[in-house]
PDB file of C-alpha atoms in Angstrom:
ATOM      1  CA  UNK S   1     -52.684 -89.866  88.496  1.00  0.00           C
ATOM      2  CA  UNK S   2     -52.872 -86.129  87.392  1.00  0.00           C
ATOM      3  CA  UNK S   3     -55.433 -83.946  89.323  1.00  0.00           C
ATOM      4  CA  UNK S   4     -56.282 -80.279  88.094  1.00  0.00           C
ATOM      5  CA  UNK S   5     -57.105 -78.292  91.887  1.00  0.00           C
ATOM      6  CA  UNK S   6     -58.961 -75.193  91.125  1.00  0.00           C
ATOM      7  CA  UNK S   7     -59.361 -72.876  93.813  1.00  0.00           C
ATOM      8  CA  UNK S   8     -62.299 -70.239  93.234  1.00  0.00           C
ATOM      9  CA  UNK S   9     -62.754 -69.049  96.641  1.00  0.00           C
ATOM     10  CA  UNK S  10     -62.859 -65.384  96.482  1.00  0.00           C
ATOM     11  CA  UNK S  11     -65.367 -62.773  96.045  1.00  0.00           C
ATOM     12  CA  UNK S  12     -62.523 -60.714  93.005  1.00  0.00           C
ATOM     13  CA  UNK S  13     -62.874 -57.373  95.142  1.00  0.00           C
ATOM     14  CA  UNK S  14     -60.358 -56.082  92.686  1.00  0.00           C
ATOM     15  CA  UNK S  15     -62.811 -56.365  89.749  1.00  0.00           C
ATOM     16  CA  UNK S  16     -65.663 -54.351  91.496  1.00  0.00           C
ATOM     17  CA  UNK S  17     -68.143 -56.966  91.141  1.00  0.00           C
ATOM     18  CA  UNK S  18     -71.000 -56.414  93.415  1.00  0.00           C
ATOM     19  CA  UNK S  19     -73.378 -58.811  92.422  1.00  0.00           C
ATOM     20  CA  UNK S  20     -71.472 -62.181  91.207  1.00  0.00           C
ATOM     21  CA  UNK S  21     -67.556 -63.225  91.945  1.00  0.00           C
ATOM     22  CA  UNK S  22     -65.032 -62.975  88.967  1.00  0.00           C
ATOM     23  CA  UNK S  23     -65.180 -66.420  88.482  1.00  0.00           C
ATOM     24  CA  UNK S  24     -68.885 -66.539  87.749  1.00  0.00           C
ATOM     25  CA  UNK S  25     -68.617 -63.634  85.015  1.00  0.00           C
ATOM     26  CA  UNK S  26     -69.854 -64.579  81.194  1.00  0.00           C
ATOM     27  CA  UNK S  27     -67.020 -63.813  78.515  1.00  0.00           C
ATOM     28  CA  UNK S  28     -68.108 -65.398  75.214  1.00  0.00           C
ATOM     29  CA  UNK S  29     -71.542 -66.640  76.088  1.00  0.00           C
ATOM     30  CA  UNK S  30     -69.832 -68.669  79.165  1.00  0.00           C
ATOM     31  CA  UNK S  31     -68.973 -68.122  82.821  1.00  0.00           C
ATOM     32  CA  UNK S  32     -64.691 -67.694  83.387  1.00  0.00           C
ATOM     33  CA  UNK S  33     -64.768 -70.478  85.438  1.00  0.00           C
ATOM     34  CA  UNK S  34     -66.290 -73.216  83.151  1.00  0.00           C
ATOM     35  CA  UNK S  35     -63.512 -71.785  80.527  1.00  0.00           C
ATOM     36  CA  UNK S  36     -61.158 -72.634  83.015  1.00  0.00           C
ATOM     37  CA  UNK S  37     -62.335 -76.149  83.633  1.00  0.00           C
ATOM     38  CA  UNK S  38     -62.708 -76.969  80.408  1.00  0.00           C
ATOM     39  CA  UNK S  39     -59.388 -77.075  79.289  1.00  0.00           C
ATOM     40  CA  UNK S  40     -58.321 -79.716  82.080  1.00  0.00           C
ATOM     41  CA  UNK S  41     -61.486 -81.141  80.991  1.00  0.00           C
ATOM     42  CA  UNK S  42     -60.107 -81.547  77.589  1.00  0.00           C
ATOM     43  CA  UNK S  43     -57.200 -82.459  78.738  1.00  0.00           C
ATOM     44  CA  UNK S  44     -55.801 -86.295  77.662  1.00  0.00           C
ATOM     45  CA  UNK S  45     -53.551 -86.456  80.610  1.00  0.00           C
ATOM     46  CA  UNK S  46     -55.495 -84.771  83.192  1.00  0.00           C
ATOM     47  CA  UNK S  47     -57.795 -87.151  85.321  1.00  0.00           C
ATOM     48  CA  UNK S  48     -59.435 -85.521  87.783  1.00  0.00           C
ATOM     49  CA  UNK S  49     -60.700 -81.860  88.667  1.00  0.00           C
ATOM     50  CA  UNK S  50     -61.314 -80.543  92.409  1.00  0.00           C
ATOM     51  CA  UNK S  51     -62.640 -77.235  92.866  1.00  0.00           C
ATOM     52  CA  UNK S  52     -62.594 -74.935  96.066  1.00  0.00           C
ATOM     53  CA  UNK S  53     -65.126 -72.899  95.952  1.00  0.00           C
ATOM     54  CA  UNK S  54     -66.818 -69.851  97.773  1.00  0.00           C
ATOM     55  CA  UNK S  55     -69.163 -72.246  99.950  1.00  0.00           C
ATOM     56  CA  UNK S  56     -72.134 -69.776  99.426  1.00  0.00           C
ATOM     57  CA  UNK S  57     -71.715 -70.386  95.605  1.00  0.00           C
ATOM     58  CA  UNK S  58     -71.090 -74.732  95.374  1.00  0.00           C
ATOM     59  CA  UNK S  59     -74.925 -74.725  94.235  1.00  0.00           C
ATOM     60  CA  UNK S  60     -74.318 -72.781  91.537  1.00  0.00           C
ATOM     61  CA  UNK S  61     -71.310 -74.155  90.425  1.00  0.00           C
ATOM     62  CA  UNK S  62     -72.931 -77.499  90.262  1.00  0.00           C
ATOM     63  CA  UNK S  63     -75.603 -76.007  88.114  1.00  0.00           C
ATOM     64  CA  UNK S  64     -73.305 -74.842  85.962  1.00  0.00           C
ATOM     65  CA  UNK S  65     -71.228 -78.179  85.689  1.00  0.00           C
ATOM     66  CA  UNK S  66     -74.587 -79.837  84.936  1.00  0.00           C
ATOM     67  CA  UNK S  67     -75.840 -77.276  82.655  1.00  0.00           C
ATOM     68  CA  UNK S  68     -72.194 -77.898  80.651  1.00  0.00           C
ATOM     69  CA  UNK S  69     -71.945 -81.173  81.009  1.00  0.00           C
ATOM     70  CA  UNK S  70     -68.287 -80.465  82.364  1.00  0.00           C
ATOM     71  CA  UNK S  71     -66.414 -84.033  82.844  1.00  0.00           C
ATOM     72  CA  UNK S  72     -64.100 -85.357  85.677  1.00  0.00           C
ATOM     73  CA  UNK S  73     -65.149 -83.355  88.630  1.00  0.00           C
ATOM     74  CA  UNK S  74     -64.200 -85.475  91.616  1.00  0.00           C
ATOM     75  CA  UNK S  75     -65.003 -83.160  94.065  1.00  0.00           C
ATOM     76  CA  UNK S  76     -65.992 -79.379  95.234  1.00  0.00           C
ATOM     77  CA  UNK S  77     -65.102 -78.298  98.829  1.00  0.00           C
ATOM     78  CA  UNK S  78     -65.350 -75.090 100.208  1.00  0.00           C
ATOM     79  CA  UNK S  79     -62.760 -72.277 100.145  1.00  0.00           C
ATOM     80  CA  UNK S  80     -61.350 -70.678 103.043  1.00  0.00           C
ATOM     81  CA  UNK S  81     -60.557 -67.635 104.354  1.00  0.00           C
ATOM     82  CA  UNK S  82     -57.950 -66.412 101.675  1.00  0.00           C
ATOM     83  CA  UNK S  83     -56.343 -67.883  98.636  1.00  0.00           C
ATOM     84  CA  UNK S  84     -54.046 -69.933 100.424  1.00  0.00           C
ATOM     85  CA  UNK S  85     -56.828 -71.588 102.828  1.00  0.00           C
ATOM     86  CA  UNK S  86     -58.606 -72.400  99.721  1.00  0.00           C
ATOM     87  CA  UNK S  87     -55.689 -73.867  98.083  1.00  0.00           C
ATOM     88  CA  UNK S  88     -55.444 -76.254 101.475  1.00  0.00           C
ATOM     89  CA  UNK S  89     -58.601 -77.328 101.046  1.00  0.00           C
ATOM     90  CA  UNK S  90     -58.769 -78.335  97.595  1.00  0.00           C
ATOM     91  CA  UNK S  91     -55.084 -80.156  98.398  1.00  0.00           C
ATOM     92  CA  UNK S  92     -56.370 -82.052 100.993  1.00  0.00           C
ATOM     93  CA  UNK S  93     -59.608 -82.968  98.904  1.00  0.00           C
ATOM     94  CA  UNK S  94     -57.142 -84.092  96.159  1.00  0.00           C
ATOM     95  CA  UNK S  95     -55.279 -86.502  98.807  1.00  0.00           C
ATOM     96  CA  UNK S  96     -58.284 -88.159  99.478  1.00  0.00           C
ATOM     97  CA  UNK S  97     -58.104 -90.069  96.459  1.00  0.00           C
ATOM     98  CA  UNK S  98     -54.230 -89.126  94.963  1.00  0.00           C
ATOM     99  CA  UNK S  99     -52.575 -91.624  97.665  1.00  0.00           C
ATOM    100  CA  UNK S 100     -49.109 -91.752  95.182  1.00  0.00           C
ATOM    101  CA  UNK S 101     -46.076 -89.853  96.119  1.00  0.00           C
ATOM    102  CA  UNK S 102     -45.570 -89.146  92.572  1.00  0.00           C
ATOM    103  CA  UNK S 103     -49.238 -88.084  91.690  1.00  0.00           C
ATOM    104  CA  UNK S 104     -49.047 -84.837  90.307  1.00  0.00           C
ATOM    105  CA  UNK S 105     -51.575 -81.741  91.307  1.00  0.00           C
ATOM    106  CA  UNK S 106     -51.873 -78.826  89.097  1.00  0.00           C
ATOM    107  CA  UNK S 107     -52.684 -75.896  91.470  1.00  0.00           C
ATOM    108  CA  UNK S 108     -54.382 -73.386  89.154  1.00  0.00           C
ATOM    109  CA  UNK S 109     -56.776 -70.268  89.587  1.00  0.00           C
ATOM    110  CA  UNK S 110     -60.007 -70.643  88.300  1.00  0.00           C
ATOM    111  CA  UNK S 111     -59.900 -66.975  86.235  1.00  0.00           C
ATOM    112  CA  UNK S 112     -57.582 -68.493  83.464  1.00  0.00           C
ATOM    113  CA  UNK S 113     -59.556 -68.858  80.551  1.00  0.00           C
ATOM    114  CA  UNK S 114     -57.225 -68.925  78.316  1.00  0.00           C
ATOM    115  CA  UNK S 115     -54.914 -72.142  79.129  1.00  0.00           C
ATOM    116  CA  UNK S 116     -53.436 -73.920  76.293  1.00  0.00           C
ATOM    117  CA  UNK S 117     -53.302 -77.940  76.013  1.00  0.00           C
ATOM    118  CA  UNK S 118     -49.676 -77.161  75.660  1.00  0.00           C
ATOM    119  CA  UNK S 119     -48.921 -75.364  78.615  1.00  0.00           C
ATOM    120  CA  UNK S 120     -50.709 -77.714  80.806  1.00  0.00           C
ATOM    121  CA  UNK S 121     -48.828 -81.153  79.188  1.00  0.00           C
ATOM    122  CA  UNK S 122     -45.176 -79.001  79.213  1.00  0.00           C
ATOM    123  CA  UNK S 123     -46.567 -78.466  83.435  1.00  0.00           C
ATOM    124  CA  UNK S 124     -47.122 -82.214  83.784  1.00  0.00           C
ATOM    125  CA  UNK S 125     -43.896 -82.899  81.820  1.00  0.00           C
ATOM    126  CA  UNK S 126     -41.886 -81.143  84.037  1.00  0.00           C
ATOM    127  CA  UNK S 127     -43.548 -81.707  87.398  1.00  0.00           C
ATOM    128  CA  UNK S 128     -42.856 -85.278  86.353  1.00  0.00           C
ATOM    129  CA  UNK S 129     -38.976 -84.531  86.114  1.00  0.00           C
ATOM    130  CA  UNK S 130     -38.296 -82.067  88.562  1.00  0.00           C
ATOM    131  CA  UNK S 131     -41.145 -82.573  91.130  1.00  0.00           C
ATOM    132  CA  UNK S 132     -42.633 -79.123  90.704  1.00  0.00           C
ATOM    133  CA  UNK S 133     -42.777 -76.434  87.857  1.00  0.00           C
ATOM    134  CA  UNK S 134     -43.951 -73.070  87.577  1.00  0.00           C
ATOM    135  CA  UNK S 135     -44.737 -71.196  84.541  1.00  0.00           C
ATOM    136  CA  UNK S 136     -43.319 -67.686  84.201  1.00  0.00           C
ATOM    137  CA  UNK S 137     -42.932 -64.824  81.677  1.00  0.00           C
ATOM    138  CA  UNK S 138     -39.946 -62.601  81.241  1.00  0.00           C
ATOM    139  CA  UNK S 139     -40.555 -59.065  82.965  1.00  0.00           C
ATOM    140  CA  UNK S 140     -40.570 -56.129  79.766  1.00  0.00           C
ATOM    141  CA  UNK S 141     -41.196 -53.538  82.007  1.00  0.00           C
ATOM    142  CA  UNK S 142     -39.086 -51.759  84.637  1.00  0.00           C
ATOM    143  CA  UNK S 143     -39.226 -52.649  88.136  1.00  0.00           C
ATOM    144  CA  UNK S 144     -39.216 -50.404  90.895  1.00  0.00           C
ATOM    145  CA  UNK S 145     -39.311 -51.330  94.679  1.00  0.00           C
ATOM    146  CA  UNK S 146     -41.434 -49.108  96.832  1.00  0.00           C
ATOM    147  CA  UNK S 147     -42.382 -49.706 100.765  1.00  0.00           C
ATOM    148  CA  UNK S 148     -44.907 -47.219 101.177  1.00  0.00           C
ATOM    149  CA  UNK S 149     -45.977 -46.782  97.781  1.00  0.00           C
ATOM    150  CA  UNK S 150     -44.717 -43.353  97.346  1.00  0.00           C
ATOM    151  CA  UNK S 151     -41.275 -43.345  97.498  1.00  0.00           C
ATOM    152  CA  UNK S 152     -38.468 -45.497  95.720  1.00  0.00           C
ATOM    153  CA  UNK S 153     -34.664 -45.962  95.990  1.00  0.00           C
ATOM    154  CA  UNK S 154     -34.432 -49.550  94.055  1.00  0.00           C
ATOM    155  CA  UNK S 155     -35.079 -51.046  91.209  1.00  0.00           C
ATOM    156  CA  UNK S 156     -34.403 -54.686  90.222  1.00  0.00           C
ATOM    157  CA  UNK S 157     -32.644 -55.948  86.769  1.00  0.00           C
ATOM    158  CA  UNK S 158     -35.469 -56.596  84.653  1.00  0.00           C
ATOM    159  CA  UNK S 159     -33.418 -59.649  82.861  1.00  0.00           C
ATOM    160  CA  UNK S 160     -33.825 -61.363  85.908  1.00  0.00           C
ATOM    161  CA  UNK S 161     -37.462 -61.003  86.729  1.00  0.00           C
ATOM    162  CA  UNK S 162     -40.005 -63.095  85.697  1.00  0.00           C
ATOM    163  CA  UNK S 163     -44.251 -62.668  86.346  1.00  0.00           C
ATOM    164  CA  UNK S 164     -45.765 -66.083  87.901  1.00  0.00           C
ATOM    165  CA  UNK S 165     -48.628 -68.182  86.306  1.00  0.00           C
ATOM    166  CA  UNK S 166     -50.533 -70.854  86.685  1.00  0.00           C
ATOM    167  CA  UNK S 167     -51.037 -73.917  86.516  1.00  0.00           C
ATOM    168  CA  UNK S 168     -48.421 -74.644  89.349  1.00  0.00           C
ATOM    169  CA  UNK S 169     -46.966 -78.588  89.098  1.00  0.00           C
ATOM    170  CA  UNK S 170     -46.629 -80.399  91.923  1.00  0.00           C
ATOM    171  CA  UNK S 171     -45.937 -83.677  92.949  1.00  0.00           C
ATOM    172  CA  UNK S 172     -48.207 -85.232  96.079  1.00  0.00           C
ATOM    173  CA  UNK S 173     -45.455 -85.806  97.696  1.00  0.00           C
ATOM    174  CA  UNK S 174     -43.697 -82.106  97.983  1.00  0.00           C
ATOM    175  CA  UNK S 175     -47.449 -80.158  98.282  1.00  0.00           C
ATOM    176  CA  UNK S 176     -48.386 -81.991 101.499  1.00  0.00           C
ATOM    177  CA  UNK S 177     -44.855 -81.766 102.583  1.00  0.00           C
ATOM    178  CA  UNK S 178     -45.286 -77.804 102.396  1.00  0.00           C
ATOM    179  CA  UNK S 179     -48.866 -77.299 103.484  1.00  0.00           C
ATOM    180  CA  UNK S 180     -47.450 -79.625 106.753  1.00  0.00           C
ATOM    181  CA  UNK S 181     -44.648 -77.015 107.396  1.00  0.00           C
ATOM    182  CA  UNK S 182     -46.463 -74.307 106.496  1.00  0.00           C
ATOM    183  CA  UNK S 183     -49.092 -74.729 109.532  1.00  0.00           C
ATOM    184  CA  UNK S 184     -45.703 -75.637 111.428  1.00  0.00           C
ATOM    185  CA  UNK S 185     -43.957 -72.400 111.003  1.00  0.00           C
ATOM    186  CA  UNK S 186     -47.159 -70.014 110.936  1.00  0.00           C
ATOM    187  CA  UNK S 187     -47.084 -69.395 107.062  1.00  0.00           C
ATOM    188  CA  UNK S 188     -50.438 -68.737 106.729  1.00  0.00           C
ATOM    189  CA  UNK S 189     -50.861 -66.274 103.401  1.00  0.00           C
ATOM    190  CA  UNK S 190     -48.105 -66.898 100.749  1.00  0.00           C
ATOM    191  CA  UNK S 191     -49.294 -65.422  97.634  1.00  0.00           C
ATOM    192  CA  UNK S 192     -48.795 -68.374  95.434  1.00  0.00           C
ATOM    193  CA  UNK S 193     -47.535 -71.986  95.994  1.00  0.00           C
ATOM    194  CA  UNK S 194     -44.173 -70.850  94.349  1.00  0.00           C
ATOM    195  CA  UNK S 195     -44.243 -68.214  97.007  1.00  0.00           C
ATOM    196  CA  UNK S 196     -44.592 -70.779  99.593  1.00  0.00           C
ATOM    197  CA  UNK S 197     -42.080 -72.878  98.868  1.00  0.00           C
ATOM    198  CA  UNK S 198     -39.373 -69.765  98.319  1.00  0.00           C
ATOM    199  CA  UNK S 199     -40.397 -68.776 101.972  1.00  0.00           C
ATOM    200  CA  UNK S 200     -39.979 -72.611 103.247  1.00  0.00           C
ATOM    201  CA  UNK S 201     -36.324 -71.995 101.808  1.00  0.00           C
ATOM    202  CA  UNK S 202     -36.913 -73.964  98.628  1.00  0.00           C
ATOM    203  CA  UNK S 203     -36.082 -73.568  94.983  1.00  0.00           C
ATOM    204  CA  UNK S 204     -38.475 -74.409  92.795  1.00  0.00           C
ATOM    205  CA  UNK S 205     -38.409 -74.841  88.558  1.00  0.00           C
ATOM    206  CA  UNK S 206     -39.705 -72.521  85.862  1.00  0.00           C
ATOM    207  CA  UNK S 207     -40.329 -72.970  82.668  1.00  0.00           C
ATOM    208  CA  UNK S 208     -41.498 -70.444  80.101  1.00  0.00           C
ATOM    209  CA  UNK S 209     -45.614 -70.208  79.686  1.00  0.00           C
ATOM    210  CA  UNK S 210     -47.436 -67.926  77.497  1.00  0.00           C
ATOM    211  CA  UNK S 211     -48.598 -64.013  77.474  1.00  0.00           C
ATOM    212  CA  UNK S 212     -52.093 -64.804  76.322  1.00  0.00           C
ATOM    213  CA  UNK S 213     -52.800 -66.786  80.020  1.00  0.00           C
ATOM    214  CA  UNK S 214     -53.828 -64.190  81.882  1.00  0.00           C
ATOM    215  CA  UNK S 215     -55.205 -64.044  84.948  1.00  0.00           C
ATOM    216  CA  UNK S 216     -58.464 -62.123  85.493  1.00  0.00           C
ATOM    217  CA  UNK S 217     -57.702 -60.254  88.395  1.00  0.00           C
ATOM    218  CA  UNK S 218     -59.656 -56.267  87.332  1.00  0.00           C
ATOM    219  CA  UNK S 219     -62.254 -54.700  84.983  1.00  0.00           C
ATOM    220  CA  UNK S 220     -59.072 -54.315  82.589  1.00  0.00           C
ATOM    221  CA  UNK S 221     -58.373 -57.901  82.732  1.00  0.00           C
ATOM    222  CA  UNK S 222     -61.880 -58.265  81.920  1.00  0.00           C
ATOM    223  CA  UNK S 223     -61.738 -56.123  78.593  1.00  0.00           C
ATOM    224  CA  UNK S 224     -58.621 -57.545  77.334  1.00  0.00           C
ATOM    225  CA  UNK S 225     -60.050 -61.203  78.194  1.00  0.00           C
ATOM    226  CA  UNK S 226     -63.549 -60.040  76.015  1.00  0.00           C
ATOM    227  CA  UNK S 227     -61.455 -58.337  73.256  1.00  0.00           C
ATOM    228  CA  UNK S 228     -59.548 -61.810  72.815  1.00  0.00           C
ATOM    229  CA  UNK S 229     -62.475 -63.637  72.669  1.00  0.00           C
ATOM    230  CA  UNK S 230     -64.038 -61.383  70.663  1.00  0.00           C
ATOM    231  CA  UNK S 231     -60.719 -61.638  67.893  1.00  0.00           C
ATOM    232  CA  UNK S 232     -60.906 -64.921  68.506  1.00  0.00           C
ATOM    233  CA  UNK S 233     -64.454 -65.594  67.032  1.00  0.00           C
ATOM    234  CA  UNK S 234     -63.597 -62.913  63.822  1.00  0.00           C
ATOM    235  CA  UNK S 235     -60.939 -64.800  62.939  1.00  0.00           C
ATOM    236  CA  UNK S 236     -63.618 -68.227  62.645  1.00  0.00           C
ATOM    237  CA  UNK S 237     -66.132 -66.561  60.736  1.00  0.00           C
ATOM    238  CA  UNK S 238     -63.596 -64.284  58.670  1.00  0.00           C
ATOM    239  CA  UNK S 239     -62.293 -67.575  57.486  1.00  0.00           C
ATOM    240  CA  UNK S 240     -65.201 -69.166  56.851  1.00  0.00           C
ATOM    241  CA  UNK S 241     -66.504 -66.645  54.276  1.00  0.00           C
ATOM    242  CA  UNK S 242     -63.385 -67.020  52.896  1.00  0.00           C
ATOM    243  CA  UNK S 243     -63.724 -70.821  52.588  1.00  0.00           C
ATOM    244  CA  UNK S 244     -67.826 -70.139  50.782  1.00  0.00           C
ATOM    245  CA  UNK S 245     -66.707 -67.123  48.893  1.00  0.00           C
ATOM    246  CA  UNK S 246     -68.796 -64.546  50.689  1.00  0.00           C
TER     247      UNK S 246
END
């Protein structure tokens, strides 16, 4: 069994958002969230879809699964009291009902609209052969380390850096094994699920995703994201006076 565990438990203070989290924001006539969804939705392989969400927002999530007739949604727990909390709660949601040591989860923020069917089944492929898998993109820029922000004596070799994304593979099997020793050893805020296995002194596997997934983090994000969708729809009806001669 293949579960999709979105966790939508923040309020996005990095996108200045007073009124509504990131998640709930319309790009393209639709909320970022429901985007999200709907590719697992869509999704041949994926069977189910848990969501942690900001507990004073489940209402109006279910609204909006109703109102978009969204399929699979098993369940929708409440998130915690940072990413990682949430991403516990949706995990042990997901165990309810994934009882399989081989079941795969597909840890995923719910701010990436722009997931491909082919990203998520090369994620399942390789979860299935090397128990977890992490998409990643080659760093083009520069890297510079800096402690207090101001100041910098390091950089890293860019050839050997790579920018994490989501969807995150894992089996059953190895994401209660590191929730369990995460609680154990007091590693309470890893960034990301990679994260937390790297600090459990574990490797995990990469393979290559795609540019276009970003992850709507700011304002910029939010632009870029628009823009795209925006593109997107020229390129429909640009083809389709094309096809009637207009």
């Amino acid at each position: 069994m293949i579960t999709a565990m979105l966790f939508a438990g923040g309020i996005g203070a990095r996108m200045k958002s007073v009124d509504m989290p990131k998640q709930f924001l319309e790009v393209g006539g639709m909320p970022i969230i429901i985007h999200t969804m709907g590719h697992f939705a869509r999704h041949p392989e994926v069977d189910a879809i848990v969501i942690a969400c900001k507990e004073d927002w489940i209402d109006y999530l279910k609204d909006l699964i109703k109102q978009y007739n969204v399929p699979k949604v098993k369940a929708i727990v409440p998130g915690g009291a940072n990413g990682f909390d949430s991403i516990h709660n949706g995990v042990v949601a997901t165990a309810e009902f994934q009882k399989n040591d081989d079941d795969i989860i597909l840890i995923c923020d719910g701010v990436r609209p722009m997931l491909s069917e082919q990203l998520i089944t090369n994620c399942i492929n390789d979860t299935k052969k090397y128990g977890t898998a992490v998409p990643v993109t080659p760093a083009i820029d520069s890297l510079l380390y800096s402690e207090d922000g101001e100041n910098c004596a390091k950089s890293y070799q860019r050839s050997t850096m790579y920018i994490t994304q989501a969807p995150q593979g894992y089996t059953m099997e190895r994401i209660l094994w590191a929730h369990d020793e995460a609680y154990k050893r007091n590693i309470l805020n890893p960034v990301s699920s990679s994260e937390l296995f790297i600090e459990l002194g574990e490797s995990v596997h990469i393979f290559i995703g795609e540019r276009f997934n970003i992850k709507v983090t700011t304002p910029e994000d939010l632009t870029t994201l628009r823009s795209q969708f925006y593109y997107e729809n020229y390129k429909k009806f640009a083809k389709e006076e094309l096809k009637y001669g207009l």
